Coordinates of C-alpha atoms in Angstrom, one line a residue:
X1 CA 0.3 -0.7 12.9
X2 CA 1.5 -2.8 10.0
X3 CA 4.9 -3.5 11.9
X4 CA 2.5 -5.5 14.4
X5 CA 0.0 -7.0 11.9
X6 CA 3.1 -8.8 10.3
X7 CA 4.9 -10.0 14.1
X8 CA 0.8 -11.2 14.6
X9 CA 0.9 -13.0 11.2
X10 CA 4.0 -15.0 11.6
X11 CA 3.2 -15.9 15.7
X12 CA -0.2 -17.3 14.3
X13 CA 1.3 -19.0 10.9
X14 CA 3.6 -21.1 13.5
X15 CA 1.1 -21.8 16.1
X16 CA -1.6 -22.6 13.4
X17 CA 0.7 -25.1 11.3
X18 CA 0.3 -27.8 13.3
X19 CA -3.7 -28.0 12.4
X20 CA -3.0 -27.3 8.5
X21 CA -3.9 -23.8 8.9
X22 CA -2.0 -21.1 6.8
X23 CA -1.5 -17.5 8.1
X24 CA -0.3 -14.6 5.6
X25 CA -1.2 -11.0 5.1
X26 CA -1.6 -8.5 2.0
X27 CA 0.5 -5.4 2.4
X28 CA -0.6 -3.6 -1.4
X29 CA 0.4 -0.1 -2.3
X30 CA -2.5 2.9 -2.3
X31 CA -4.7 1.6 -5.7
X32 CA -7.3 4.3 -7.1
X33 CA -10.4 4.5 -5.8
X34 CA -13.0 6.8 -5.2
X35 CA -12.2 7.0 -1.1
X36 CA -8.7 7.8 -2.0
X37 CA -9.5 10.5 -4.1
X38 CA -11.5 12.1 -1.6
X39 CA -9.1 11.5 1.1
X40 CA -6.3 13.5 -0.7
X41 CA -9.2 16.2 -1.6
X42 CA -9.2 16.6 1.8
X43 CA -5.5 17.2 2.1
X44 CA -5.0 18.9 -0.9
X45 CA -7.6 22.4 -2.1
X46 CA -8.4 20.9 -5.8
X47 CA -10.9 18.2 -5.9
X48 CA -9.4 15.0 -7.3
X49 CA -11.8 13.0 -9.5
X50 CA -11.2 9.3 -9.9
X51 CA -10.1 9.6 -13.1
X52 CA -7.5 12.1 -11.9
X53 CA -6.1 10.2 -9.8
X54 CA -5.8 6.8 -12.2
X55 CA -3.7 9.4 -14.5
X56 CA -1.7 10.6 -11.9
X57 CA -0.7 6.7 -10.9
X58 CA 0.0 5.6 -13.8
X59 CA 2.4 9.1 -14.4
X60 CA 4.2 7.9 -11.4
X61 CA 3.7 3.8 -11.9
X62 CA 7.3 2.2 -12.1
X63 CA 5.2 0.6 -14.8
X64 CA 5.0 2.0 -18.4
X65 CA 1.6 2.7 -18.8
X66 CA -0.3 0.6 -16.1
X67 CA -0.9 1.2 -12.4
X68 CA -2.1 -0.7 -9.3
X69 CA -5.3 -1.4 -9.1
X70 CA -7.8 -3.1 -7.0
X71 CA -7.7 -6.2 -9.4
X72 CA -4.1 -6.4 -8.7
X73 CA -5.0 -6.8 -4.8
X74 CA -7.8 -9.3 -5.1
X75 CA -5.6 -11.5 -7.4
X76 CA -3.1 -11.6 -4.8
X77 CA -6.0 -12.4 -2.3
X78 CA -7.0 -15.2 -4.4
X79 CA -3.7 -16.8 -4.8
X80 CA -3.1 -16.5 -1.5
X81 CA -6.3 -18.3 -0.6
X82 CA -5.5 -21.1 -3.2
X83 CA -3.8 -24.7 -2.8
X84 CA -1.2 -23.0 -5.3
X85 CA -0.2 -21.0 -2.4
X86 CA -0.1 -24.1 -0.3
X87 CA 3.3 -24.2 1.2
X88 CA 2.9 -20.5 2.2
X89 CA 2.6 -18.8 5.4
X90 CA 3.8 -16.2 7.8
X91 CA 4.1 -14.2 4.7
X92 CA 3.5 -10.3 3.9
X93 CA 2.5 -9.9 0.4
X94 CA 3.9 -6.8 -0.8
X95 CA 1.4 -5.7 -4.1
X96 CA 3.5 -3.0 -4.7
X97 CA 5.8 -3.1 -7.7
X98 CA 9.0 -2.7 -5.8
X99 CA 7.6 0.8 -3.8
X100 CA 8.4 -0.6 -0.4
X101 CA 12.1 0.0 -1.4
X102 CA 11.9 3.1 -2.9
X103 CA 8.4 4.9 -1.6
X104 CA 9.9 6.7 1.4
X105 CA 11.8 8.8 -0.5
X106 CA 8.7 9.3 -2.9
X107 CA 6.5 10.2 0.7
X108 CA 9.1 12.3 1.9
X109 CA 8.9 14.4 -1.8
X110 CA 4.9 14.1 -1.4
X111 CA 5.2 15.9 2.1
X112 CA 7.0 18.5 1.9
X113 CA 5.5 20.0 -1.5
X114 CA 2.0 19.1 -0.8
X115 CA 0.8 18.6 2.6
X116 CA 0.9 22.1 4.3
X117 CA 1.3 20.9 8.1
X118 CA 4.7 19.7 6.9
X119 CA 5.7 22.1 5.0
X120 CA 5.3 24.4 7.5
X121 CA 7.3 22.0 9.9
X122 CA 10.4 22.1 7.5
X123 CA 10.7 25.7 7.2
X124 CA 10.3 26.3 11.0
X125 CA 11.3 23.3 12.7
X126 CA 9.9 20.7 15.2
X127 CA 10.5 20.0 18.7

């Protein structure tokens, strides 16, 4: 789980400083790509083309008229790697625009109008 990845990430930044090595981890928000748009074609019963699903991110961006994309994440890979970076570890880069604060409430909207499983759990219930 991420929750573990980051707890591994800061253990190792500490234990590593001492030999000038830097520990951090990229946490980025779902960019689109072709796997993505096949996993939600799986989930959902209308294909999704790539170009689909660039239009429906940047619809839903916080962004005006631009949307993660896998540019965003290798940039933050870069920086990460470089001497600019230098004085950072233990660190979770969130590439997300801000989502991690309000995405849970955007997930819990995707679930229940999209995803049938849990649909069907919120009319009848779980145990």
């Amino acid at each position: 789980s991420k929750t573990a990845m980051v707890g591994l990430v800061r253990s190792a930044s500490v234990e590593l400083r001492g030999f000038g090595i830097r520990v951090n981890m990229i946490s980025p928000d779902g960019a689109p790509t072709n796997v993505l748009a096949q996993a939600v074609h799986m989930l959902e019963s209308e294909p999704l083309s790539l170009d689909l699903a660039e239009r429906k991110a940047k619809e839903f961006s916080p962004l005006p008229d631009r949307f993660l994309t896998t540019l965003d994440v290798a940039q933050a890979a870069l920086f990460i790697a470089t001497d600019d970076s230098g004085f950072i570890s233990g660190h979770n880069l969130m590439v997300d625009c801000g989502n991690t604060v309000t995405k849970p409430y955007d997930n819990a909207r995707w679930y229940t109008t999209h995803a049938p499983l849990f649909r069907e759990a919120a009319k009848t219930g779980m145990d």
